């Protein structure tokens, strides 16, 4: 039974909702509508004049071969980040869920990366991967492997995937751990008595029972990879070398802020929004069906 | 089908000893109930047999095989949990088939075994449902079905009826009894409910603080409780326990008020020995003669319909419960002369609480 709270005052519920509505209006609806407005206009470089151009900005982007390659990079990047960060987080959570000494310390340490600013995290990764001053970068080169993410696009992409995933592992870890702890121990014991070894128990019992968490994290991680990794990429590679690590969100910034083409930039952010809405809808329609909610 | 032997089994959590050496051999096909209050170690003992808890000392032998170091899955046992522990993401069929699939039983065999179990448990209509779509009683039946299809050497039940309401509990109790009679599989059943123990068990092991207080048939446990603990735990309302002294001739027991109750068998060697005297409420009757007995002040009368429980007080202030069949024949404030039925006295040592055999 759901308990309903009854307010005597008719105004109070609206008053309580007001802050959230204000935040949504000011930080989401307003800029989003501005983006839509700007996406159908072309502005001069100084922002003095603007002209209504229908969908010219969109056709320009969609016929740009660079945009297709940006899409491809974004797909590779986002999928890798989501899968990698979830896989590592699940592994760590499964280990943390077992009885281990110092579990509290271990859990706290795992949550730290989440509290780190993307730029700081990026500097940290630079100190690891930089071919001249980075510990791992120097080691790789010393071993004869030609490592330089400033020249090699694939290496650069690998590095930003690693850095972006690392930051998201903490978040996924907390949710996976909570999910694991919500699985009744007796169900796993029953499976043990039924003859399932640890690996089998994990895949036939634990993993299916975690599916609501996994699904939720998949959606959140995809949005993270699409939108919130700007700082990491910006600080590490600036989208380079060439355009090897330029994702959609980075290009929005590049075209709008750096190249001063606000129309094209807005059109891209509108497209990005559409892509995310479509992706999330697909996830809800097709993946969620396989999710077991108890 | 197998015997289960528990040989001097101990369990310690650090310095705390939870199970202090339990010994029992369960016969093939026997239904043994582990009975005790919560925290007495009965579930721990069961989980040690299942392999879900490590064994600190002693041996567990199932079907002639020492299983101390075997994983639960290799012990050839099936367990029914208090909270059912069904796999929530699987259908009823898959819940029952899971253990068989893992053991590589072929498909046709799985289907026939599940169908048979479903028929016994009247689950045929629910095979495609998820556990969440079933009632508590149905879920418990699925949990039993999961145990049955495996055809294990022994069934372990961990308070399987505790989550059910009173009516369903009675019904499921009868079903479990029937099922076990029919299948004849050695069973260990943990409960804190004495009615379940009395009705289901071939033998009862009464546990307290990790020690076996008594092992015996339900009637033995009721009629000849081995200790004060068992006497107080079995029977409802609980047995009256009074301080008394064997009279100098050893022919009877002297109550604090001075009344003398004759013993079935005299114990001259125990003359003048202080004892704990146990009398079950149902073995007290109103003494029509009114002679030779302490008058009891009636403080409260509970009419339960089929019988009546009288809360009385002896002249020296000791409380006394009396259970009479039928409707109340007294009221609050009355003074009753009551006397125990002949041979219904239980004597216990004041120090150890053990029964003084007659």
PDB file of C-alpha atoms in Angstrom, chain B residues 4 36 42 44 46 52 57 65 67 70 94 96 171 214 222 240-241 270 272-273 282 296 302 309 318 322 325 336-337:
ATOM      1  CA  UNK B   4      22.731 -38.759   8.628  1.00  0.00           C
ATOM      2  CA  UNK B  36      14.606 -24.799  20.431  1.00  0.00           C
ATOM      3  CA  UNK B  42      19.528 -25.206  15.771  1.00  0.00           C
ATOM      4  CA  UNK B  44      23.529 -23.286  12.684  1.00  0.00           C
ATOM      5  CA  UNK B  46      21.347 -27.519  10.128  1.00  0.00           C
ATOM      6  CA  UNK B  52      26.655 -23.517   4.440  1.00  0.00           C
ATOM      7  CA  UNK B  57      34.860 -29.788  15.362  1.00  0.00           C
ATOM      8  CA  UNK B  65      30.424 -40.504   3.808  1.00  0.00           C
ATOM      9  CA  UNK B  67      31.096 -34.575   4.282  1.00  0.00           C
ATOM     10  CA  UNK B  70      32.556 -31.187   0.801  1.00  0.00           C
ATOM     11  CA  UNK B  94      12.820 -23.529 -14.158  1.00  0.00           C
ATOM     12  CA  UNK B  96      12.478 -26.846  -9.993  1.00  0.00           C
ATOM     13  CA  UNK B 171      -2.272 -26.985   6.219  1.00  0.00           C
ATOM     14  CA  UNK B 214      16.898 -34.155  25.165  1.00  0.00           C
ATOM     15  CA  UNK B 222       6.273 -34.372  26.663  1.00  0.00           C
ATOM     16  CA  UNK B 240       4.311 -25.113  36.605  1.00  0.00           C
ATOM     17  CA  UNK B 241       7.607 -25.316  38.458  1.00  0.00           C
ATOM     18  CA  UNK B 270      16.112 -38.605  48.755  1.00  0.00           C
ATOM     19  CA  UNK B 272      14.494 -34.112  52.940  1.00  0.00           C
ATOM     20  CA  UNK B 273      16.075 -33.249  49.594  1.00  0.00           C
ATOM     21  CA  UNK B 282      -3.478 -29.884  32.261  1.00  0.00           C
ATOM     22  CA  UNK B 296      -5.454 -21.541  45.093  1.00  0.00           C
ATOM     23  CA  UNK B 302      -9.129 -17.405  30.201  1.00  0.00           C
ATOM     24  CA  UNK B 309      -6.812 -21.645  31.602  1.00  0.00           C
ATOM     25  CA  UNK B 318       3.782 -18.728  43.803  1.00  0.00           C
ATOM     26  CA  UNK B 322      -4.383 -24.750  35.678  1.00  0.00           C
ATOM     27  CA  UNK B 325     -11.300 -28.846  29.662  1.00  0.00           C
ATOM     28  CA  UNK B 336     -10.003 -23.530  44.564  1.00  0.00           C
ATOM     29  CA  UNK B 337      -8.678 -26.699  46.050  1.00  0.00           C
TER      30      UNK B 337
END
